[in-house]
Coordinates of C-alpha atoms in Angstrom, one line a residue:
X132 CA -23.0 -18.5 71.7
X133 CA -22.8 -21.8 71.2
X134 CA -21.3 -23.0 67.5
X135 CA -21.1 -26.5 65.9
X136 CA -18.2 -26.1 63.3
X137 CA -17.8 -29.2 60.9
X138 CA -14.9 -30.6 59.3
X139 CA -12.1 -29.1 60.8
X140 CA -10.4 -32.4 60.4
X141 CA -10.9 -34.5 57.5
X142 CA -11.4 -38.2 58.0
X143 CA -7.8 -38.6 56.8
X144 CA -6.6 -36.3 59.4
X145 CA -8.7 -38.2 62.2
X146 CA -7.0 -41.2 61.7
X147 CA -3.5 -40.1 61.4
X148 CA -4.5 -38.3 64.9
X149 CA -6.0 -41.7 66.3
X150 CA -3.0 -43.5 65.3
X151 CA -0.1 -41.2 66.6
X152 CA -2.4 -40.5 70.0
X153 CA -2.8 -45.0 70.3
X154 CA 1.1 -45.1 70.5
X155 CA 1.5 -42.7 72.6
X156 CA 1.2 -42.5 76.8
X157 CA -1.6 -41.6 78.9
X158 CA -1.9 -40.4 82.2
X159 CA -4.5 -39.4 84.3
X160 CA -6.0 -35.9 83.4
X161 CA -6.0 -34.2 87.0
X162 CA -2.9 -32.5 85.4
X163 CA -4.4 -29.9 83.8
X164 CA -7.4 -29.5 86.2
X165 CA -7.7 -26.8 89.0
X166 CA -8.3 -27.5 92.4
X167 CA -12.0 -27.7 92.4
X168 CA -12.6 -29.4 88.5
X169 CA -9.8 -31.9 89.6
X170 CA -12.2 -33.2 92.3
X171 CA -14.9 -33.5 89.6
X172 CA -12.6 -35.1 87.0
X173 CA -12.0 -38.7 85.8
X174 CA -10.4 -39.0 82.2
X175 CA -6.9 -39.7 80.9
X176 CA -4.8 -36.9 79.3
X177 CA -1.7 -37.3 77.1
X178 CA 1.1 -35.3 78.5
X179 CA 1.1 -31.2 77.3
X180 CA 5.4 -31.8 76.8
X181 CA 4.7 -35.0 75.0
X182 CA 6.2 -35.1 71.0
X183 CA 2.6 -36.0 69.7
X184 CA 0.6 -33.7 72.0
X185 CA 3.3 -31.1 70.2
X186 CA 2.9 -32.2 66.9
X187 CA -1.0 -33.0 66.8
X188 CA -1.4 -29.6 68.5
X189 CA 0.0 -27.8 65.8
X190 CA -1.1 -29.7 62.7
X191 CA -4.9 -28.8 64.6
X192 CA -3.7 -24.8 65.0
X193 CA -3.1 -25.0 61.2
X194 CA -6.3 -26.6 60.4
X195 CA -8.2 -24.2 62.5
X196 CA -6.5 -21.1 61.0
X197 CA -8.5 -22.9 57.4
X198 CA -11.5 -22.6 59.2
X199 CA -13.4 -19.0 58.5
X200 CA -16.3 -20.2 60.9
X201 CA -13.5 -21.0 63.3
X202 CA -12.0 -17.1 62.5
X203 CA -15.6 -15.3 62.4
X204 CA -16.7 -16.7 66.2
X205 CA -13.5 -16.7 67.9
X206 CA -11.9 -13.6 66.7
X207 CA -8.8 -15.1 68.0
X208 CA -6.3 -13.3 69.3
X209 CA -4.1 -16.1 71.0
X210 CA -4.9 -19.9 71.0
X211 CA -4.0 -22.3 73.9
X212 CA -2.2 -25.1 73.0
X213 CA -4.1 -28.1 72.2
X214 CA -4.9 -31.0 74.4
X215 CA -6.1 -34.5 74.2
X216 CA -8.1 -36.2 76.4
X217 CA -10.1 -39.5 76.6
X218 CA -13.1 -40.9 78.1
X219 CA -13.4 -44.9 79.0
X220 CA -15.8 -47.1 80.1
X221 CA -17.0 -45.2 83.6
X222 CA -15.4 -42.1 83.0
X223 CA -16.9 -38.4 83.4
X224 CA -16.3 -34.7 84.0
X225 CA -18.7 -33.0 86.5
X226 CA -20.3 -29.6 86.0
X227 CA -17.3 -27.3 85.9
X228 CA -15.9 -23.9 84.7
X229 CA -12.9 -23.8 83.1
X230 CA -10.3 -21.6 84.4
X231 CA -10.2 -17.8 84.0
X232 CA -6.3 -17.3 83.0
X233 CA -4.4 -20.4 81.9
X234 CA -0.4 -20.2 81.4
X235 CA 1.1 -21.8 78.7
X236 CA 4.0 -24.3 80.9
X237 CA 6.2 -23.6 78.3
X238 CA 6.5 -20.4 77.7
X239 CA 5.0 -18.9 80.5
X240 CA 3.0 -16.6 78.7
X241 CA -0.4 -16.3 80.0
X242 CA -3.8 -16.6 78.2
X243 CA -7.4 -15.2 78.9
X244 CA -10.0 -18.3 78.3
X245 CA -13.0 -16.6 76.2
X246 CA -13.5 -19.1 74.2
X247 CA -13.7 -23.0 74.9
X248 CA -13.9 -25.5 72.1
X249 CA -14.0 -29.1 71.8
X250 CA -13.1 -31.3 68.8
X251 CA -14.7 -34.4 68.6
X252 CA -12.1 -37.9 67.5
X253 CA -14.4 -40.8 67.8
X254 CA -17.4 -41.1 65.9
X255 CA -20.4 -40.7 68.3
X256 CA -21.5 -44.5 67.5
X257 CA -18.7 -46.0 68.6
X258 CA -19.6 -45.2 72.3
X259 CA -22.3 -44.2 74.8
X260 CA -22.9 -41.4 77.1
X261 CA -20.4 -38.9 77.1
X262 CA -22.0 -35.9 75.8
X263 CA -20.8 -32.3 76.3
X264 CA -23.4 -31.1 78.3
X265 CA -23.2 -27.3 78.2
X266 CA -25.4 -25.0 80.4
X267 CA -26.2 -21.1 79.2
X268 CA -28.7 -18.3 79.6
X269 CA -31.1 -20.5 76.8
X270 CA -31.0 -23.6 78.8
X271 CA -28.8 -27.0 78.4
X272 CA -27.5 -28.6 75.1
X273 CA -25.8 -31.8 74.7
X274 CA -23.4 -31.9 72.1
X275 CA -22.0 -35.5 70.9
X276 CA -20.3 -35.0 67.3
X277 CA -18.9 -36.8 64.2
X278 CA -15.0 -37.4 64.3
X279 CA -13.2 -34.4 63.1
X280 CA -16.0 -31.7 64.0
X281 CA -15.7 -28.7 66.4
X282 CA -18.1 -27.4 69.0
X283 CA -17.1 -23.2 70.2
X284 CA -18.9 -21.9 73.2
X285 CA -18.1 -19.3 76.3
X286 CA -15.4 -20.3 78.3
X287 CA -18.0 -18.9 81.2
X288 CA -20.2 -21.5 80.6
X289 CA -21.3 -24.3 83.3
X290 CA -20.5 -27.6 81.5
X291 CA -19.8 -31.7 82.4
X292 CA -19.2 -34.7 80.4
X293 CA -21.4 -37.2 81.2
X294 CA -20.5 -41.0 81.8
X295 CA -19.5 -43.1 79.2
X296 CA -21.4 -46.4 79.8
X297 CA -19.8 -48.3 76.2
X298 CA -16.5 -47.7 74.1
X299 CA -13.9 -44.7 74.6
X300 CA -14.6 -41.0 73.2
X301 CA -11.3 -39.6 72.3
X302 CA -10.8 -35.6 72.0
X303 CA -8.8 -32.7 72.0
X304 CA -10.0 -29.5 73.8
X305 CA -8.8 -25.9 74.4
X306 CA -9.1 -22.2 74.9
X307 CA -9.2 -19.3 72.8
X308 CA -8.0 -15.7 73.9
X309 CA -10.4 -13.5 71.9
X310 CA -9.9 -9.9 70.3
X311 CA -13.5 -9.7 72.1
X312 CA -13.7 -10.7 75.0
X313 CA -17.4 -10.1 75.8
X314 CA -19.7 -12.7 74.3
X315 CA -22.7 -10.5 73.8
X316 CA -20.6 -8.3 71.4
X317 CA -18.1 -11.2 69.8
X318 CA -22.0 -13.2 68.6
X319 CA -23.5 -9.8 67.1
X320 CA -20.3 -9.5 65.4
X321 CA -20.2 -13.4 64.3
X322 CA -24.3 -12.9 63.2
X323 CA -23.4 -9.9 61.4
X324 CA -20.4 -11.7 59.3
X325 CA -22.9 -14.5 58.3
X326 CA -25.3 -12.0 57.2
X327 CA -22.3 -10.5 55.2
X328 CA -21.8 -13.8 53.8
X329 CA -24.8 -14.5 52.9
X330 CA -25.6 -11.0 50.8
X331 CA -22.4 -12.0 49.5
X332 CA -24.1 -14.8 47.5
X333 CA -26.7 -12.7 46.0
X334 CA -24.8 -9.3 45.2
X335 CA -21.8 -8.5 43.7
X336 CA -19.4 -7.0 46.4
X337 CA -19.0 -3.9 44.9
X338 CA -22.5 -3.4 45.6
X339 CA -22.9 0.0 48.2
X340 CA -24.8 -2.3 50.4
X341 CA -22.4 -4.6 50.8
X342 CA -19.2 -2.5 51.0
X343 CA -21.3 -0.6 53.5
X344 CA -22.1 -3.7 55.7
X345 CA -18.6 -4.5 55.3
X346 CA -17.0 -1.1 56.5
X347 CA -19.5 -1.8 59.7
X348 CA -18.5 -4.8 60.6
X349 CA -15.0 -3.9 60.4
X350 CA -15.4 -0.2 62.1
X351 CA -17.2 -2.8 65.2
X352 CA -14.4 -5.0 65.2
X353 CA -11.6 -1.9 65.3
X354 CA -13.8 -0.5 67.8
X355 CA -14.2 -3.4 70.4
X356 CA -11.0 -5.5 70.0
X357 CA -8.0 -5.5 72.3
X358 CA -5.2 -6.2 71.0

């Protein structure tokens, strides 16, 4: 499942990101890589422990908890801390999976990667190249955003970044622990929501249909989640 979510930040909000990540220090983004993605990754990365990657992190946790797209497809149970990364001129990611368990370095604690999600920070026509190129059971997507929207797919997923030939795409990126951890179920559930939502619009919801819908989705939801 593969989910374009818009919005998350407002253009206010992406510049007040832009401008605290310019000040602050980059360093090169092997840091965070395993052993085989590190071999497969050029990009910078702005320290996990740094006072804007703490900051930025959790003004984007906040916006995300606004987002009911965001809640409906994840079903989040724990979210990773967010990170920031960039792309110059010559700079890629190489197909890849993302890690199975990440710990957080500073609690400890340690997080299942269901969920991956980028958020886009430079608007796509201020560079070239560098799409998200994502690879699933329906084929290959390439994903390039607007500033300030949000692309949600399997953490299980193949996916690279391709070169960036002009300018510098700026993002943050992390990992969601889900109350579902298998995709198949976690998209029926998020298709069944939208339905939801959408009888919503033309019924009143104390129609039977709708309350029954809604006692569904919700006995799925007790039924599959781990808590």
């Amino acid at each position: 499942m593969l989910i374009h979510i818009p919005n998350i930040l407002s253009p206010e909000e992406v510049a007040y990101f832009r401008q605290r990540l310019e000040a602050d220090k980059w360093v090169d983004g092997k840091i965070t890589a395993g052993e085989q993605s590190a071999k497969a990754k050029l990009n910078l990365q702005i320290p996990q422990d740094s006072k804007v990657s703490r900051e930025l992190g959790t003004l984007l946790l906040k916006a995300l908890a606004r987002s009911d797209i965001f809640t409906s497809a994840a079903l989040p149970l724990r979210v990773f801390p967010p990170l920031f990364n960039r792309y110059d001129t010559g700079m890629k990611f190489d197909t890849h999976v993302d890690n199975a368990i990440r710990p957080d370095p500073e609690t400890g604690f340690r997080i299942r990667t269901d969920v991956s999600s980028t958020l886009f920070l430079t608007e796509p026509e201020d560079y070239d190249g560098g799409e998200l190129v994502i690879e699933d059971t329906y084929g290959t997507h390439q994903v390039k955003l607007p500033a300030g929207d949000l692309v949600l797919y399997p953490s299980t997923s193949l996916h690279s970044v391709s070169p960036v030939t002009r300018g510098s795409r700026w993002a943050s990126f992390f990992w969601t622990q889900s109350m579902v951890k298998d995709d198949g179920m976690r998209s029926l559930l998020y298709e069944f929501d939208q339905s939801i939502r959408s009888a919503r619009q033309l019924l009143p919801d104390d129609n039977r249909a709708i309350l029954g819908f809604t006692s569904v989705y919700h006995n799925l939801v007790r039924r599959w989640a781990e808590l």
